[in-house]
Amino acid sequence: MTTVLITGASAGLGAAFARGFAAKGCDLVLVARDKDRLDAVADALAREYGTACEVLPADLLDPADLDRVTARLAERTRPVDILVNNAGFGLPAPFPYSPVEDEERMLDLLVKVPLRLTHAVLPGLRERRRGSVVNVSSVAGLLPTGTYGAAKAWITAFSESLRVDMEPHNVRVLAVVPGFTRTEFQERAGMDVSALRDAVWLEPQAVVEQALRHLALRRPVSIPGRRYQAYALAVRHLPRSFVARRMARARRPPSGPAV
């Protein structure tokens, strides 16, 4: 039986990944801070799919909790076959206007945590010569979109490099690079997205369905939605100076005092 550990599994893309893997008959290890919400997700999946769900409440920014999750990934008697690094959050204000402590927390969760978790699971995957790492990135990483985008650019580059290193060991690595997706992410970050048209939004289930297809096909990157695929293609070929100027005009510093 394939066992999948998913971070940020209580809602949004994490919960959608849990449902997607449950539909394929996988056992799950669900990681997030909110135990009650994790229990609700686990109970729903057990009723619908008969899935065995291990609930592992953890704040991944707490060193002791992070150590518990890395220890679970490193277990040889209960091996994890697929790791989904999904946990994350954003900030409502650009870097110069955000408290540096918040910036450091975001960087840790988006970069340090997936690095640690991936490093913990890889020895077992290499030894068994099977398994996967799925890293949830963002189209924000394709452009100069602040520190969130910079961190997501790192996770995409990390995934593509790791894929090359793990290919001889038959371990798959996929970067999932969605655009705006209908989750709690924007609300939790305090972002005003009221001006965005319906056409730009992706549904979590559709993002996950494509990601799982691309994982099976051994694709390196999964960009859901034709709009975002065209966006990524254009960014790849436009001059960076032109892109930077357009992004600078699109961003506005917040009014009033720093957040």
PDB file of N, CA, C and O in Angstrom, residues 10 30 32-42 55-58:
ATOM      1  N   SER A  10      -5.223  20.299   6.004  1.00  0.00           N
ATOM      2  CA  SER A  10      -6.537  20.531   6.606  1.00  0.00           C
ATOM      3  C   SER A  10      -7.493  21.289   5.711  1.00  0.00           C
ATOM      4  O   SER A  10      -8.699  21.327   5.974  1.00  0.00           O
ATOM      5  N   LEU A  30      -1.679  12.954   7.457  1.00  0.00           N
ATOM      6  CA  LEU A  30      -2.144  14.326   7.268  1.00  0.00           C
ATOM      7  C   LEU A  30      -1.509  15.230   8.316  1.00  0.00           C
ATOM      8  O   LEU A  30      -1.644  14.986   9.522  1.00  0.00           O
ATOM      9  N   ALA A  32      -0.970  19.222   9.725  1.00  0.00           N
ATOM     10  CA  ALA A  32      -1.357  20.635   9.780  1.00  0.00           C
ATOM     11  C   ALA A  32      -1.431  21.014  11.250  1.00  0.00           C
ATOM     12  O   ALA A  32      -1.315  20.160  12.136  1.00  0.00           O
ATOM     13  N   ARG A  33      -1.646  22.286  11.502  1.00  0.00           N
ATOM     14  CA  ARG A  33      -1.687  22.744  12.893  1.00  0.00           C
ATOM     15  C   ARG A  33      -2.991  22.391  13.596  1.00  0.00           C
ATOM     16  O   ARG A  33      -3.007  22.129  14.792  1.00  0.00           O
ATOM     17  N   ASP A  34      -4.096  22.427  12.862  1.00  0.00           N
ATOM     18  CA  ASP A  34      -5.430  22.325  13.457  1.00  0.00           C
ATOM     19  C   ASP A  34      -5.883  20.864  13.507  1.00  0.00           C
ATOM     20  O   ASP A  34      -6.313  20.298  12.502  1.00  0.00           O
ATOM     21  N   LYS A  35      -5.802  20.260  14.686  1.00  0.00           N
ATOM     22  CA  LYS A  35      -6.150  18.843  14.819  1.00  0.00           C
ATOM     23  C   LYS A  35      -7.618  18.591  14.499  1.00  0.00           C
ATOM     24  O   LYS A  35      -7.966  17.581  13.873  1.00  0.00           O
ATOM     25  N   ASP A  36      -8.508  19.483  14.935  1.00  0.00           N
ATOM     26  CA  ASP A  36      -9.935  19.262  14.697  1.00  0.00           C
ATOM     27  C   ASP A  36     -10.238  19.218  13.199  1.00  0.00           C
ATOM     28  O   ASP A  36     -11.001  18.363  12.732  1.00  0.00           O
ATOM     29  N   ARG A  37      -9.642  20.128  12.449  1.00  0.00           N
ATOM     30  CA  ARG A  37      -9.880  20.134  11.001  1.00  0.00           C
ATOM     31  C   ARG A  37      -9.243  18.914  10.334  1.00  0.00           C
ATOM     32  O   ARG A  37      -9.803  18.348   9.389  1.00  0.00           O
ATOM     33  N   LEU A  38      -8.071  18.517  10.805  1.00  0.00           N
ATOM     34  CA  LEU A  38      -7.452  17.304  10.272  1.00  0.00           C
ATOM     35  C   LEU A  38      -8.333  16.089  10.531  1.00  0.00           C
ATOM     36  O   LEU A  38      -8.520  15.233   9.655  1.00  0.00           O
ATOM     37  N   ASP A  39      -8.875  16.007  11.744  1.00  0.00           N
ATOM     38  CA  ASP A  39      -9.762  14.884  12.079  1.00  0.00           C
ATOM     39  C   ASP A  39     -10.979  14.868  11.162  1.00  0.00           C
ATOM     40  O   ASP A  39     -11.424  13.792  10.722  1.00  0.00           O
ATOM     41  N   ALA A  40     -11.523  16.054  10.866  1.00  0.00           N
ATOM     42  CA  ALA A  40     -12.695  16.130   9.989  1.00  0.00           C
ATOM     43  C   ALA A  40     -12.363  15.640   8.581  1.00  0.00           C
ATOM     44  O   ALA A  40     -13.137  14.902   7.954  1.00  0.00           O
ATOM     45  N   VAL A  41     -11.189  16.048   8.068  1.00  0.00           N
ATOM     46  CA  VAL A  41     -10.757  15.584   6.740  1.00  0.00           C
ATOM     47  C   VAL A  41     -10.554  14.070   6.747  1.00  0.00           C
ATOM     48  O   VAL A  41     -11.014  13.354   5.843  1.00  0.00           O
ATOM     49  N   ALA A  42      -9.887  13.562   7.792  1.00  0.00           N
ATOM     50  CA  ALA A  42      -9.623  12.122   7.887  1.00  0.00           C
ATOM     51  C   ALA A  42     -10.918  11.329   7.969  1.00  0.00           C
ATOM     52  O   ALA A  42     -11.067  10.289   7.300  1.00  0.00           O
ATOM     53  N   VAL A  55      -3.404  11.046  11.535  1.00  0.00           N
ATOM     54  CA  VAL A  55      -3.436  12.487  11.764  1.00  0.00           C
ATOM     55  C   VAL A  55      -2.227  12.872  12.597  1.00  0.00           C
ATOM     56  O   VAL A  55      -1.995  12.327  13.676  1.00  0.00           O
ATOM     57  N   LEU A  56      -1.444  13.823  12.072  1.00  0.00           N
ATOM     58  CA  LEU A  56      -0.213  14.242  12.734  1.00  0.00           C
ATOM     59  C   LEU A  56      -0.229  15.759  12.888  1.00  0.00           C
ATOM     60  O   LEU A  56       0.305  16.493  12.050  1.00  0.00           O
ATOM     61  N   PRO A  57      -0.878  16.267  13.961  1.00  0.00           N
ATOM     62  CA  PRO A  57      -0.925  17.724  14.157  1.00  0.00           C
ATOM     63  C   PRO A  57       0.473  18.270  14.422  1.00  0.00           C
ATOM     64  O   PRO A  57       1.221  17.723  15.238  1.00  0.00           O
ATOM     65  N   ALA A  58       0.836  19.332  13.720  1.00  0.00           N
ATOM     66  CA  ALA A  58       2.174  19.901  13.885  1.00  0.00           C
ATOM     67  C   ALA A  58       2.204  21.315  13.340  1.00  0.00           C
ATOM     68  O   ALA A  58       1.654  21.588  12.276  1.00  0.00           O
TER      69      ALA A  58
END
